[in-house]
Amino acid sequence: FNCLSLHKDGLYAGGNDGAIRTLDITLDEPRILDQIEIGREISSITWSSDFEMLGVGSRQGTIHFIRNWNVPNANLLLDHHYGKFVGLQCIYPENDYCVTVRENGTLQLWAITEPSLDASCYIGCQVSCLVSCPSSKTVTIGSENGYIFVIDLNEIRSPRIIHRNRLYHSSVTKLTHDINGRYLLAGSNDGNLFICSAHATTGFKVFGYLAISGDITEIATHTDENDTIQVVVLHNDSMLTYFNLSGLDLNQDVFATKSGQIKDTAVNRVDFKLTCPMKGLQFITANTVIAFDSSSKELKEIEIQRGDGQKVRSSWKINRTFLCHQLPGEGITISRSGELLVTWSQDGCVAVWSLPSMVKELIVNNDNMPEIDRLENHEFTLDVEDRQRLIEESDKEVEMVKQEIQLKNVAKKYHHQLIKSDCWDEMETHGKAIHAFKSNVVVSNYPMRKRTEQDLAEIAFVNLQRKIEVAEASLQREIIGYTNNSLTAETNEKPDEEEINENGKETSADQEESVALYGSRGIAYGAGHPLLYTQFQLNLVHEKRDQIVLLKDCIHKIKIKFNEEFTEVMKMKQSEIKKIREKNVRMSKIMHDLKLNEEIFQPQMHIDEKPEELLKVYDEEIKAEKYLLPEEVEKKERIRREEEVRKATEEGQNPRERALQQMMGGRLEANPEEDLFKEFIRPEFMKKPPEQMTDDEVRMAKEIEKKEKVIVEEREKYKKALETELKKLQTNVGATCEAFDDRIAKLFERKVNTDMVICQEELKCLRLFSLLLDEDSMERKELELSKLLDYKKQLKNQTHAMLTDVKHEVDLFRDEYDKYVNDDKYMDKGFRKEFAETEPYLDTLHKLFRRRPRGQKNLVRVCNDPPVVMSPSTKNPYAHPPGSQGGGFAYSSGFYKALDEYDDISHMPQGLDVLIWERLTEYRRNKIEMEQEVKSKALTLAEMEEFLKKRAKEDDELREEIESILRSLKRIKDEKLKFMMNLSVQFLLKQGQVEVYSDDFVTDYSDSILIHRSVIEDLNATIRLLGDAKVAIMNDCKNFRKNIHLLEWEHKKMKMQIEDLHTKGKDIQLLRVTKELQQYLGDEDYQQIHQHEIQMLENTIVKYHHAHEQTIKERKRMFNRLQKLVKSKQSENDSVTNQLDELALSLTEKKSIYDVNAGGDIEVAREKRRKEITTRRKLVDVAKIQAQEVAVLRAEVERLRMKTFPALVQIDQ
């Protein structure tokens, strides 16, 4: 249910099924009383003011009303169609109507000639696609939940659903008919393509499905002159599946599985993998499709070539490409005649292509023409004006894009300038980082902004104020010997650690104590400030604020000092790089002479060391080719030509340089090193044998060889000198890099320590900020409590004054009430005096006097407005029933009517005078009015007393609140005073000086105390002294106990020796002298006898081994014989098995022959066999009975025989 509404007849509910139900909720279990169909998904219901008419709203934009509940349908009041259109199709064979479907499931029929909405139909679910059947007035709709709906449109005014079938569990993405309307093809993204009949006479039968991988996006069909239906399916954007449906409904052997999957061979299926993703797909001719390339703006014509499955393989190729849109295409459709092709794309344009046969032939002929005679594709455009219009529009769009890019560039430049001015120009010290040569150490400096004039003025003001305070404290100390603070600024005027270390141990101890009290090591890193407060002076707010300013100034000085050292190291690196480069030039020359290919270390400045270079863009950093305008290209070419002309002119006009280059290689000085390494060229005569040379040639050859030998020796010497120089240069470069890396490591350690000091100073600032915030919070709380206290005091004064007035009013009213009570009592007591003359009737009159009408005990409140009485026939469940209001007035009138009835003369006692009766009734009325007045006064007095109690309670609550506020104020003032006196001090302690167990995150020091180091050291010395004494005593005890244990052990050892000797003596006395023992004692050479026995045992073992080996050989021979026997038995078994098969076959044949021949004697043999079995069974039963009887008789005989035997009893001796 989506909505509920309560009615006097029951509870009305509406839901997604389009029905309104009336529910009876008076019972334990609700039941349906009535139901009305709306036909739409109901979203809301509401009743009219008289609850006679029900309004119903649906999610499809319709409003219905229900007045007559006897009619099964509701009246339509408004139908506002909404939702996106999913599809549009014309109704074949006429084209007078078209049908649309919206995504919410609303089908609408529109007249084309006179545009109007003629009919609509609601499907009841979300739809995804629509297709119209060419052979009948039906349309098929695919839904998001996998259903297909077939709608009959023969009656235009009343479309109806004639078939519904669920093909998928996911959305139906594509529906297509062939051109003759025989088949319906349905695709989805779950990998199946269903093929169904499009005829209602077959019940829209499902022939089967093809397994298609991935999401199906396009399905196209084509029917050729042979009535062959070709189908192409585009799936996964780049997969193409081709097959045909000829004779599918006639062929029965087409399924590959029981679930209805069609064999690929039954439909001649072929799969292709395209080179790029496609969109939109349509047949233009047989085996030729056209589609959009998703990665470009081109429309491609694809030809499918089918193979024979054996020698010729199926393939595809792109015949032509067309460029028809400015943006990538979205879809294609083709007219039923095949002459018009319509395309549309993301640029919002729709292009209509004419495809008559003549144009097709011209295009085909143009493709076959030579390249010089071939026309461009755009020259086949028939509408030249439209093409020119598209070109102009594209030029305008290009110009707009250029302007947009220029505006974006201007904005980026503006942002660049803002960032640069804020993060670069405003910086006093730019951020840099030094990289080591060989190691991975990187040290960065502290980027610092320029301090504003306001910051400098604040620092100057604080310094001046601190100087005045220090001078004042000094004068107080000189004049009266008193200062306001326990510690003065002199603590901060001590020298740095480096100076202290030179003065001795005592000064070092004082400085270490000063550092511990100072809370950081900032003094050693340039943060020493003579005007800083000590941590024991920060009691007031202005002192804490001034301390924060001074600490920030100290942090600034620390950073400046480190940056100065950083700058020195940066200059050092630049100089080292310059030296290394000079050495690298020489090393390059040496390596070139030695023909070595070793890599030379070339140090470069890192980009972190030159951050200003980050704002520059060099041409080599741009990978993309620079676009030049035609004017720029022409200018560049002109400059190049002028440069070439200038160089040619200079070369022609400088004969000196030309002569130097041609005659001496461009140099005036000779280079002996290069001459040394030149190749020595021998004369031609040295190639002759020595016997063929002349004397001069021999002499010249000897000189040349001698010169070559000298050159080789000089070359080797020079080479060794170069190698030595190279190693020396490499060693120097390595040492330089190592020394600089060590300097960088020290700087890195300095940076870590500086960061630690800065963090210590910032921790001070943060603690001071926290203290200021806490103090400000306490002041605000005190101010708020003071304001609240003043407000509560004002309320208390007002409440006290009001309480006094109320008490006075209550006292006055109580006196008045007492007066009315006394008058009432006086009337009771004066009744007998008033009617004393009626002594005989006095008791009766007194009873009548005391008589009252019913309802007098409570006061009556009279209603001034007339009562609202609803009609009994109303259906409003929230109306009040009649008589529920207005009864107070009637009750008051009835009381006085009853009183008038009591005053009637009919109630008068007989014999009583009428005047006395009238006087009695008047007296009784006065008494009743008096009683009413007393009761009214009593109620008013009770209300006044209750009001007085409330005011008194409020006064007490205000008093308690004021006391609570006073206590809170006192507590805050105490906390503020304690906060001012109880300072938070930061100490620098070594790890061993903190003896509090550390937590995982933040250690709790709330229950910790700070003790002077000398106390702990004295205590440790005492403990150490006592420990040494205890250790000495324990050593003495240990040695004495050791001696005792030694004596006890020796005594125990002697006792055990005595026991051992006694045991040995006893064993000797009890020893039996055997033959072996006598032999051992008698023979002198007993060892030889023992050796002889061992030799005999070893010989026995050898014999046993030999016998064991013989046994193993015998067992192996037996095993071999058994294996042979097993093989023979297996062969015999195989032969027997073969004989058994033959015998079984002969037995079967004989049995069949016997069955044929002896078929008539079966019953006789069966009866005879049955009788034999029965007779045998009876004989077996008789034999069993007789055997049991024999066994019984044998047992009886045995028993009788045992009775005749004498009883022989064996007596143990």
GROMACS .gro file of C-alpha atoms in nm, residues 336-527:
model
  192
  336ARG     CA    1   1.145   0.121  -4.597
  337SER     CA    2   1.215   0.189  -4.965
  338GLY     CA    3   1.590   0.199  -4.898
  339GLU     CA    4   1.635   0.534  -5.075
  340LEU     CA    5   1.681   0.763  -4.774
  341LEU     CA    6   1.934   0.727  -4.495
  342VAL     CA    7   1.890   0.946  -4.185
  343THR     CA    8   2.172   1.001  -3.933
  344TRP     CA    9   2.187   1.209  -3.616
  345SER     CA   10   2.466   1.296  -3.370
  346GLN     CA   11   2.553   1.483  -3.052
  347ASP     CA   12   2.575   1.816  -3.237
  348GLY     CA   13   2.195   1.821  -3.260
  349CYS     CA   14   2.192   1.789  -3.640
  350VAL     CA   15   2.001   1.536  -3.849
  351ALA     CA   16   2.145   1.449  -4.191
  352VAL     CA   17   1.932   1.295  -4.468
  353TRP     CA   18   2.124   1.098  -4.732
  354SER     CA   19   1.980   1.012  -5.071
  355LEU     CA   20   2.081   0.669  -5.192
  356PRO     CA   21   1.929   0.623  -5.541
  357SER     CA   22   2.087   0.367  -5.762
  358MET     CA   23   2.244   0.628  -5.992
  359VAL     CA   24   2.429   0.799  -5.709
  360LYS     CA   25   2.542   0.462  -5.583
  361GLU     CA   26   2.679   0.368  -5.922
  362LEU     CA   27   2.860   0.703  -5.948
  363ILE     CA   28   3.020   0.653  -5.608
  364VAL     CA   29   3.126   0.300  -5.698
  365ASN     CA   30   3.268   0.415  -6.031
  366ASN     CA   31   3.447   0.703  -5.857
  367ASP     CA   32   3.622   0.458  -5.625
  368ASN     CA   33   3.749   0.265  -5.927
  369MET     CA   34   3.880   0.572  -6.104
  370PRO     CA   35   4.252   0.670  -6.101
  371GLU     CA   36   4.355   0.895  -5.817
  372ILE     CA   37   4.403   1.198  -6.043
  373ASP     CA   38   4.045   1.166  -6.176
  374ARG     CA   39   3.882   1.063  -5.846
  375LEU     CA   40   3.637   1.304  -5.681
  376GLU     CA   41   3.622   1.381  -5.312
  377ASN     CA   42   3.327   1.253  -5.108
  378HIS     CA   43   3.195   1.601  -5.038
  379GLU     CA   44   3.164   1.664  -5.414
  380PHE     CA   45   2.875   1.415  -5.422
  381THR     CA   46   2.679   1.638  -5.184
  382LEU     CA   47   2.354   1.737  -5.353
  383ASP     CA   48   2.262   2.024  -5.120
  384VAL     CA   49   2.560   2.258  -5.160
  385GLU     CA   50   2.391   2.545  -4.978
  386ASP     CA   51   2.325   2.332  -4.675
  387ARG     CA   52   2.685   2.213  -4.679
  388GLN     CA   53   2.804   2.574  -4.698
  389ARG     CA   54   2.574   2.660  -4.409
  390LEU     CA   55   2.720   2.376  -4.200
  391ILE     CA   56   3.074   2.494  -4.279
  392GLU     CA   57   2.988   2.850  -4.171
  393GLU     CA   58   2.827   2.722  -3.852
  394SER     CA   59   3.135   2.512  -3.776
  395ASP     CA   60   3.358   2.818  -3.836
  396LYS     CA   61   3.145   3.015  -3.592
  397GLU     CA   62   3.170   2.738  -3.337
  398VAL     CA   63   3.548   2.727  -3.384
  399GLU     CA   64   3.566   3.102  -3.328
  400MET     CA   65   3.350   3.070  -3.016
  401VAL     CA   66   3.573   2.793  -2.887
  402LYS     CA   67   3.879   3.011  -2.951
  403GLN     CA   68   3.724   3.298  -2.758
  404GLU     CA   69   3.632   3.063  -2.474
  405ILE     CA   70   3.986   2.927  -2.462
  406GLN     CA   71   4.126   3.280  -2.461
  407LEU     CA   72   3.900   3.375  -2.170
  408LYS     CA   73   4.008   3.063  -1.983
  409ASN     CA   74   4.371   3.150  -2.048
  410VAL     CA   75   4.315   3.502  -1.917
  411ALA     CA   76   4.153   3.360  -1.603
  412LYS     CA   77   4.441   3.117  -1.557
  413LYS     CA   78   4.692   3.399  -1.598
  414TYR     CA   79   4.502   3.600  -1.338
  415HIS     CA   80   4.505   3.308  -1.093
  416HIS     CA   81   4.873   3.255  -1.172
  417GLN     CA   82   4.949   3.616  -1.090
  418LEU     CA   83   4.752   3.595  -0.764
  419ILE     CA   84   4.928   3.276  -0.657
  420LYS     CA   85   5.266   3.411  -0.755
  421SER     CA   86   5.218   3.739  -0.571
  422ASP     CA   87   5.088   3.562  -0.259
  423CYS     CA   88   5.322   3.262  -0.246
  424TRP     CA   89   5.636   3.395  -0.415
  425ASP     CA   90   5.662   3.773  -0.432
  426GLU     CA   91   5.552   3.820  -0.069
  427MET     CA   92   5.816   3.576   0.057
  428GLU     CA   93   6.128   3.717   0.220
  429THR     CA   94   6.303   3.381   0.194
  430HIS     CA   95   6.191   3.139  -0.074
  431GLY     CA   96   6.169   2.770  -0.002
  432LYS     CA   97   6.468   2.571  -0.126
  433ALA     CA   98   6.623   2.229  -0.066
  434ILE     CA   99   6.983   2.111  -0.098
  435HIS     CA  100   7.044   1.761  -0.235
  436ALA     CA  101   7.359   1.566  -0.157
  437PHE     CA  102   7.581   1.447  -0.442
  438LYS     CA  103   7.584   1.073  -0.374
  439SER     CA  104   7.355   1.008  -0.076
  440ASN     CA  105   6.979   1.060  -0.058
  441VAL     CA  106   6.997   1.331   0.207
  442VAL     CA  107   6.786   1.639   0.133
  443VAL     CA  108   6.783   1.945   0.355
  444SER     CA  109   6.529   2.223   0.310
  445ASN     CA  110   6.534   2.575   0.450
  446TYR     CA  111   6.256   2.767   0.622
  447PRO     CA  112   6.040   2.970   0.382
  448MET     CA  113   5.965   3.303   0.549
  449ARG     CA  114   5.720   3.578   0.466
  450LYS     CA  115   5.799   3.943   0.500
  451ARG     CA  116   5.689   4.071   0.836
  452THR     CA  117   5.425   4.339   0.812
  453GLU     CA  118   5.458   4.683   0.962
  454GLN     CA  119   5.193   4.592   1.217
  455ASP     CA  120   5.398   4.291   1.336
  456LEU     CA  121   5.716   4.501   1.359
  457ALA     CA  122   5.532   4.774   1.548
  458GLU     CA  123   5.390   4.518   1.791
  459ILE     CA  124   5.738   4.369   1.853
  460ALA     CA  125   5.886   4.718   1.908
  461PHE     CA  126   5.606   4.806   2.152
  462VAL     CA  127   5.655   4.484   2.350
  463ASN     CA  128   6.034   4.534   2.361
  464LEU     CA  129   5.991   4.890   2.489
  465GLN     CA  130   5.740   4.778   2.750
  466ARG     CA  131   5.971   4.496   2.866
  467LYS     CA  132   6.266   4.733   2.892
  468ILE     CA  133   6.060   4.961   3.114
  469GLU     CA  134   5.956   4.666   3.330
  470VAL     CA  135   6.317   4.542   3.363
  471ALA     CA  136   6.437   4.892   3.454
  472GLU     CA  137   6.158   4.923   3.710
  473ALA     CA  138   6.247   4.586   3.865
  474SER     CA  139   6.614   4.684   3.879
  475LEU     CA  140   6.532   5.013   4.055
  476GLN     CA  141   6.308   4.834   4.304
  477ARG     CA  142   6.589   4.592   4.382
  478GLU     CA  143   6.841   4.873   4.425
  479ILE     CA  144   6.619   5.101   4.633
  480ILE     CA  145   6.411   4.874   4.853
  481GLY     CA  146   6.563   4.533   4.775
  482TYR     CA  147   6.226   4.392   4.668
  483THR     CA  148   6.076   4.281   4.338
  484ASN     CA  149   5.727   4.164   4.246
  485ASN     CA  150   5.846   3.843   4.084
  486SER     CA  151   6.040   3.556   4.232
  487LEU     CA  152   6.270   3.544   3.932
  488THR     CA  153   6.370   3.837   3.709
  489ALA     CA  154   6.479   3.864   3.353
  490GLU     CA  155   6.842   3.817   3.455
  491THR     CA  156   6.795   3.445   3.415
  492ASN     CA  157   6.763   3.496   3.043
  493GLU     CA  158   7.076   3.707   3.014
  494LYS     CA  159   7.314   3.413   3.054
  495PRO     CA  160   7.550   3.328   2.766
  496ASP     CA  161   7.498   3.055   2.510
  497GLU     CA  162   7.598   2.694   2.554
  498GLU     CA  163   7.912   2.730   2.341
  499GLU     CA  164   8.048   3.004   2.567
  500ILE     CA  165   7.948   2.817   2.879
  501ASN     CA  166   8.137   2.503   2.779
  502GLU     CA  167   8.461   2.704   2.789
  503ASN     CA  168   8.418   2.828   3.143
  504GLY     CA  169   8.424   2.505   3.342
  505LYS     CA  170   8.206   2.242   3.500
  506GLU     CA  171   8.025   2.469   3.740
  507THR     CA  172   7.916   2.707   3.467
  508SER     CA  173   7.803   2.407   3.255
  509ALA     CA  174   7.587   2.280   3.537
  510ASP     CA  175   7.432   2.624   3.582
  511GLN     CA  176   7.364   2.652   3.210
  512GLU     CA  177   7.208   2.303   3.198
  513GLU     CA  178   6.983   2.400   3.486
  514SER     CA  179   6.897   2.723   3.304
  515VAL     CA  180   6.809   2.528   2.988
  516ALA     CA  181   6.590   2.294   3.190
  517LEU     CA  182   6.409   2.591   3.347
  518TYR     CA  183   6.398   2.779   3.016
  519GLY     CA  184   6.197   2.494   2.862
  520SER     CA  185   6.388   2.471   2.534
  521ARG     CA  186   6.736   2.484   2.379
  522GLY     CA  187   6.658   2.796   2.183
  523ILE     CA  188   6.951   2.989   2.336
  524ALA     CA  189   7.202   2.769   2.154
  525TYR     CA  190   7.020   2.819   1.823
  526GLY     CA  191   6.992   3.196   1.814
  527ALA     CA  192   6.676   3.242   2.023
   0.00000   0.00000   0.00000
